[in-house]
């Protein structure tokens, strides 16, 4: 992904998630990404459920050591007029887990 992007350009993210613990499996795992203003959803693999700027993936269960990847393509909105900093934040939650988040 470019560090700087122009209106209409795509910005690519790779969201990596996993269970780095040695405890019990985590169930009902959901990855949620709230898109920053100025970026529009284009596509993702796997496809998310979308509600406005919120993308979510129901991932099921994660056993200790399990991991996965979501590839996400966003586009700089035509409404962006000046330089903006777009901080993208994703959160991974589940039953028997401590919520974790990361940003890029």
Coordinates of C-alpha atoms in Angstrom, one line a residue, residues 2-103:
X2 CA 1.2 3.5 -0.6
X3 CA 2.0 5.7 2.3
X4 CA 0.3 8.5 0.5
X5 CA -2.7 8.0 -1.8
X6 CA -4.6 10.3 -4.1
X7 CA -8.3 10.6 -4.5
X8 CA -9.6 7.5 -6.3
X9 CA -6.5 5.5 -5.5
X10 CA -6.8 2.1 -3.7
X11 CA -5.2 1.5 -0.3
X12 CA -4.5 -2.1 0.6
X13 CA -4.5 -3.6 4.1
X14 CA -3.6 -7.0 5.4
X15 CA -5.3 -7.8 8.7
X16 CA -3.6 -10.6 10.5
X17 CA -5.2 -12.2 13.5
X18 CA -4.6 -15.2 15.7
X19 CA -4.7 -16.8 19.1
X20 CA -1.1 -16.6 20.6
X21 CA -2.2 -18.0 23.9
X22 CA -1.7 -21.6 25.2
X23 CA -5.1 -21.6 27.0
X24 CA -8.6 -22.8 26.0
X25 CA -9.9 -22.1 22.4
X26 CA -11.7 -18.8 21.9
X27 CA -15.2 -19.0 20.5
X28 CA -17.5 -16.6 18.8
X29 CA -14.5 -14.7 17.3
X30 CA -15.4 -11.6 15.4
X31 CA -13.0 -9.2 13.6
X32 CA -14.3 -5.7 13.3
X33 CA -12.8 -2.8 11.3
X34 CA -14.3 0.6 11.4
X35 CA -13.2 2.5 8.3
X36 CA -11.8 6.0 8.8
X37 CA -13.4 9.0 7.2
X38 CA -12.2 9.5 3.6
X39 CA -11.8 5.8 2.8
X40 CA -14.5 3.7 1.1
X41 CA -14.8 -0.1 1.1
X42 CA -14.0 -1.8 -2.2
X43 CA -13.5 -5.5 -1.5
X44 CA -12.1 -8.0 0.9
X45 CA -11.1 -11.6 1.1
X46 CA -13.0 -13.2 2.8
X47 CA -16.0 -10.9 2.2
X48 CA -17.3 -9.1 5.4
X49 CA -20.7 -8.1 6.6
X50 CA -20.9 -4.4 6.1
X51 CA -23.0 -1.8 8.0
X52 CA -22.0 1.7 6.9
X53 CA -18.3 2.1 7.6
X54 CA -18.2 -1.0 9.9
X55 CA -16.9 -4.2 8.4
X56 CA -17.1 -7.4 10.4
X57 CA -16.1 -11.0 9.9
X58 CA -17.6 -13.9 12.0
X59 CA -14.6 -16.2 12.3
X60 CA -16.0 -18.9 14.6
X61 CA -13.5 -20.4 17.0
X62 CA -9.7 -20.0 17.3
X63 CA -7.6 -22.6 19.0
X64 CA -4.3 -21.7 20.5
X65 CA -1.8 -21.1 17.7
X66 CA -4.5 -20.6 15.0
X67 CA -4.2 -17.6 12.8
X68 CA -5.6 -16.1 9.7
X69 CA -5.5 -13.2 7.2
X70 CA -8.1 -10.8 5.8
X71 CA -7.0 -8.8 2.7
X72 CA -8.8 -5.5 2.4
X73 CA -9.0 -3.0 -0.4
X74 CA -10.2 0.6 0.3
X75 CA -10.4 3.6 -2.0
X76 CA -9.7 7.3 -1.2
X77 CA -13.1 9.0 -1.4
X78 CA -13.7 11.8 -3.9
X79 CA -14.9 13.9 -0.9
X80 CA -11.3 14.2 0.4
X81 CA -10.1 17.7 -0.4
X82 CA -6.9 18.2 1.6
X83 CA -4.3 16.0 3.2
X84 CA -5.8 13.8 5.8
X85 CA -4.3 11.1 8.0
X86 CA -6.4 7.9 7.9
X87 CA -5.8 5.7 10.8
X88 CA -7.4 2.3 10.3
X89 CA -8.2 0.3 13.5
X90 CA -9.4 -3.3 13.7
X91 CA -10.5 -5.2 16.8
X92 CA -10.6 -9.0 17.4
X93 CA -13.1 -10.2 20.1
X94 CA -14.4 -13.5 21.3
X95 CA -15.8 -15.5 24.2
X96 CA -13.0 -16.4 26.7
X97 CA -10.7 -13.8 25.2
X98 CA -9.2 -10.4 26.1
X99 CA -10.0 -7.9 23.3
X100 CA -7.0 -6.9 21.2
X101 CA -6.7 -4.2 18.7
X102 CA -4.1 -2.9 16.2
X103 CA -4.0 0.0 13.9

